[in-house]
Amino acid sequence: TEASYSPTHSWADSPGGNYANNRNVSITSPVWNFNGYTGVTLSFRHIYDLENTWDFGYVEYSTNGGSTWTTAASFTGTGHLAWTGVELPLAALDGQAGARLRFRFYSDTSYVYDGWHVDDIRVIASAPPLAGDLNGDGVVDGADVQILAAFLAGDWAGLPMGNASGDLNADAAVDPLDLVRLMVMLVD
């Protein structure tokens, strides 16, 4: 397109000129599975030049694969020609298996402008902790066995437990059975 924040392109409703009247166009994500994820956040950069209060750029989300949509944010107005960053928390998508996002542009029957340009679209979320990863390094390995063994021996002070729990067999207790479970996880 003729405008982008980072080279060489962006999504635009009307590349190369003004948008037309009676437009309803969108760019839609595939279905994402956020099962077990939290803190889903959409970030992007944009510029827009739209007929104020009549033409809109909408950010919408779906929790059912796109059957229905909810507006998370809307943009309207003329002269927003400096690239602006937006960070949009989407807590409604936390844990959703059928999540989708879309950027939708709508125009009415009169007055046209340059439109909406969206760039650098990112979706981030926090993954659930890895069971058995007691030091939080993203790997279940011998270092985690040493941490659990030290804990079970009563040497708890100063051990890094990251965000994980030592209760690996989900029996509501950290005990030698968790050490056995961790060893099985390492072998598998």
Short mmCIF file of C-alpha atoms in Angstrom, two decimals:
data_model
loop_
_atom_site.label_atom_id
_atom_site.label_comp_id
_atom_site.label_asym_id
_atom_site.label_seq_id
_atom_site.Cartn_x
_atom_site.Cartn_y
_atom_site.Cartn_z
CA THR A 1 0.00 0.00 0.00
CA GLU A 2 0.97 3.64 -0.12
CA ALA A 3 1.42 3.82 3.68
CA SER A 4 2.99 1.52 6.25
CA TYR A 5 4.62 1.90 9.64
CA SER A 6 7.22 -0.78 9.03
CA PRO A 7 8.24 -1.56 5.46
CA THR A 8 6.76 -2.44 3.07
CA HIS A 9 3.01 -2.83 3.45
CA SER A 10 -0.03 -2.52 5.72
CA TRP A 11 -3.66 -3.57 5.56
CA ALA A 12 -5.82 -0.83 4.06
CA ASP A 13 -9.47 -0.66 3.09
CA SER A 14 -8.67 1.37 -0.04
CA PRO A 15 -5.06 1.06 -1.19
CA GLY A 16 -3.99 3.87 -3.47
CA GLY A 17 -6.90 6.26 -2.97
CA ASN A 18 -10.05 7.21 -1.11
CA TYR A 19 -12.51 4.55 -0.02
CA ALA A 20 -15.88 4.14 -1.71
CA ASN A 21 -19.32 4.71 -0.21
CA ASN A 22 -21.23 1.76 1.27
CA ARG A 23 -18.14 -0.29 2.08
CA ASN A 24 -18.11 -3.09 4.65
CA VAL A 25 -14.78 -4.93 4.33
CA SER A 26 -12.60 -6.78 6.80
CA ILE A 27 -9.45 -8.75 7.36
CA THR A 28 -10.13 -11.74 9.61
CA SER A 29 -7.79 -14.02 11.50
CA PRO A 30 -7.95 -17.80 11.39
CA VAL A 31 -9.48 -19.55 14.42
CA TRP A 32 -7.07 -19.59 17.35
CA ASN A 33 -7.13 -21.91 20.35
CA PHE A 34 -6.35 -19.95 23.52
CA ASN A 35 -7.33 -22.85 25.78
CA GLY A 36 -5.18 -22.48 28.92
CA TYR A 37 -3.86 -19.06 27.87
CA THR A 38 -4.47 -15.80 29.73
CA GLY A 39 -3.78 -12.14 29.13
CA VAL A 40 -4.72 -12.20 25.44
CA THR A 41 -3.75 -8.79 24.06
CA LEU A 42 -3.91 -7.35 20.55
CA SER A 43 -1.43 -4.67 19.56
CA PHE A 44 -1.18 -2.80 16.27
CA ARG A 45 -0.31 0.56 14.72
CA HIS A 46 -2.68 2.56 12.57
CA ILE A 47 -3.56 5.80 10.83
CA TYR A 48 -7.05 6.78 9.72
CA ASP A 49 -8.90 9.50 7.90
CA LEU A 50 -12.64 8.73 8.08
CA GLU A 51 -15.86 10.71 7.93
CA ASN A 52 -16.34 11.62 11.58
CA THR A 53 -19.13 9.69 13.39
CA TRP A 54 -20.37 8.12 10.11
CA ASP A 55 -17.52 5.92 8.86
CA PHE A 56 -15.68 3.59 11.24
CA GLY A 57 -12.81 1.22 11.70
CA TYR A 58 -13.82 -1.56 14.09
CA VAL A 59 -11.69 -4.08 15.98
CA GLU A 60 -13.91 -7.07 16.68
CA TYR A 61 -13.50 -10.47 18.29
CA SER A 62 -15.40 -13.74 18.29
CA THR A 63 -15.38 -16.55 20.85
CA ASN A 64 -17.31 -18.98 18.65
CA GLY A 65 -15.23 -19.23 15.49
CA GLY A 66 -16.84 -16.19 13.85
CA SER A 67 -20.55 -16.96 14.21
CA THR A 68 -21.01 -13.75 16.21
CA TRP A 69 -18.77 -10.71 16.73
CA THR A 70 -18.27 -8.24 19.56
CA THR A 71 -16.76 -4.77 19.09
CA ALA A 72 -13.62 -4.26 21.19
CA ALA A 73 -12.78 -0.79 19.83
CA SER A 74 -13.89 1.63 17.13
CA PHE A 75 -12.17 4.52 15.40
CA THR A 76 -13.61 7.47 13.48
CA GLY A 77 -12.59 11.00 12.54
CA THR A 78 -10.47 12.90 10.07
CA GLY A 79 -6.78 13.70 10.08
CA HIS A 80 -5.35 10.92 12.27
CA LEU A 81 -2.31 10.69 10.01
CA ALA A 82 0.49 10.02 12.52
CA TRP A 83 1.02 6.32 13.17
CA THR A 84 -0.33 5.49 16.63
CA GLY A 85 0.20 2.32 18.63
CA VAL A 86 -2.78 0.58 20.21
CA GLU A 87 -2.64 -2.13 22.87
CA LEU A 88 -6.00 -3.74 23.44
CA PRO A 89 -6.46 -6.29 26.26
CA LEU A 90 -9.00 -8.93 25.19
CA ALA A 91 -9.78 -10.81 28.42
CA ALA A 92 -12.91 -12.27 26.80
CA LEU A 93 -10.59 -14.44 24.65
CA ASP A 94 -8.70 -15.92 27.61
CA GLY A 95 -9.20 -19.69 27.56
CA GLN A 96 -11.33 -19.64 24.38
CA ALA A 97 -10.81 -22.43 21.86
CA GLY A 98 -12.70 -20.73 18.99
CA ALA A 99 -11.20 -17.24 19.09
CA ARG A 100 -11.00 -14.97 16.06
CA LEU A 101 -10.14 -11.32 15.50
CA ARG A 102 -10.95 -8.97 12.68
CA PHE A 103 -10.40 -5.41 11.56
CA ARG A 104 -13.58 -4.20 9.84
CA PHE A 105 -14.09 -0.98 7.90
CA TYR A 106 -17.56 0.48 7.34
CA SER A 107 -18.60 3.57 5.32
CA ASP A 108 -22.00 5.15 4.79
CA THR A 109 -23.50 6.77 1.67
CA SER A 110 -21.66 10.12 1.60
CA TYR A 111 -18.21 11.70 1.91
CA VAL A 112 -15.10 9.63 1.37
CA TYR A 113 -11.55 10.01 2.69
CA ASP A 114 -8.26 8.11 2.58
CA GLY A 115 -9.44 5.38 4.97
CA TRP A 116 -7.82 3.13 7.57
CA HIS A 117 -4.32 1.63 7.46
CA VAL A 118 -3.33 -1.03 10.01
CA ASP A 119 0.21 -2.36 10.47
CA ASP A 120 2.36 -4.45 12.82
CA ILE A 121 -0.52 -6.58 14.09
CA ARG A 122 0.46 -8.81 17.03
CA VAL A 123 -1.45 -11.08 19.40
CA ILE A 124 0.22 -12.09 22.63
CA ALA A 125 -0.91 -14.27 25.53
CA SER A 126 0.61 -15.97 28.54
CA ALA A 127 0.98 -19.72 28.22
CA PRO A 128 0.16 -21.99 31.13
CA PRO A 129 3.19 -23.11 33.15
CA LEU A 130 4.81 -26.32 31.97
CA ALA A 131 4.14 -29.08 34.51
CA GLY A 132 7.42 -30.17 36.05
CA ASP A 133 9.33 -27.05 35.01
CA LEU A 134 10.11 -25.99 38.57
CA ASN A 135 12.82 -23.46 37.73
CA GLY A 136 10.78 -21.76 34.99
CA ASP A 137 13.33 -22.23 32.18
CA GLY A 138 10.80 -23.79 29.78
CA VAL A 139 12.37 -27.28 29.97
CA VAL A 140 11.71 -30.25 32.24
CA ASP A 141 15.15 -31.64 33.00
CA GLY A 142 17.55 -32.79 35.72
CA ALA A 143 17.68 -29.32 37.25
CA ASP A 144 13.98 -29.66 38.08
CA VAL A 145 14.62 -33.07 39.68
CA GLN A 146 17.29 -31.49 41.88
CA ILE A 147 14.91 -28.73 42.95
CA LEU A 148 12.14 -31.15 43.88
CA ALA A 149 14.55 -33.52 45.63
CA ALA A 150 15.99 -30.64 47.69
CA PHE A 151 12.49 -29.51 48.59
CA LEU A 152 11.46 -32.99 49.66
CA ALA A 153 14.62 -33.22 51.80
CA GLY A 154 13.53 -30.06 53.61
CA ASP A 155 16.08 -27.77 51.96
CA TRP A 156 13.52 -25.24 50.67
CA ALA A 157 15.32 -21.94 51.26
CA GLY A 158 16.36 -20.19 48.07
CA LEU A 159 15.08 -22.78 45.61
CA PRO A 160 13.73 -21.24 42.37
CA MET A 161 10.23 -22.53 41.72
CA GLY A 162 9.27 -20.18 38.89
CA ASN A 163 5.52 -20.10 38.37
CA ALA A 164 5.06 -23.85 38.66
CA SER A 165 3.90 -26.03 41.51
CA GLY A 166 5.80 -29.05 42.80
CA ASP A 167 2.51 -31.01 43.02
CA LEU A 168 2.98 -32.85 39.74
CA ASN A 169 0.52 -35.68 40.34
CA ALA A 170 -2.31 -33.35 41.44
CA ASP A 171 -2.88 -34.99 44.83
CA ALA A 172 -2.77 -31.62 46.67
CA ALA A 173 0.58 -32.44 48.33
CA VAL A 174 4.23 -32.07 47.42
CA ASP A 175 5.72 -35.41 48.38
CA PRO A 176 7.99 -38.19 47.06
CA LEU A 177 5.26 -39.27 44.60
CA ASP A 178 5.84 -35.97 42.78
CA LEU A 179 9.52 -36.85 42.39
CA VAL A 180 8.47 -40.17 40.82
CA ARG A 181 6.08 -38.31 38.47
CA LEU A 182 8.85 -35.90 37.45
CA MET A 183 11.20 -38.79 36.69
CA VAL A 184 8.49 -40.40 34.51
CA MET A 185 8.03 -37.07 32.68
CA LEU A 186 11.76 -36.95 31.96
CA VAL A 187 11.77 -40.49 30.55
CA ASP A 188 8.71 -39.85 28.38
#
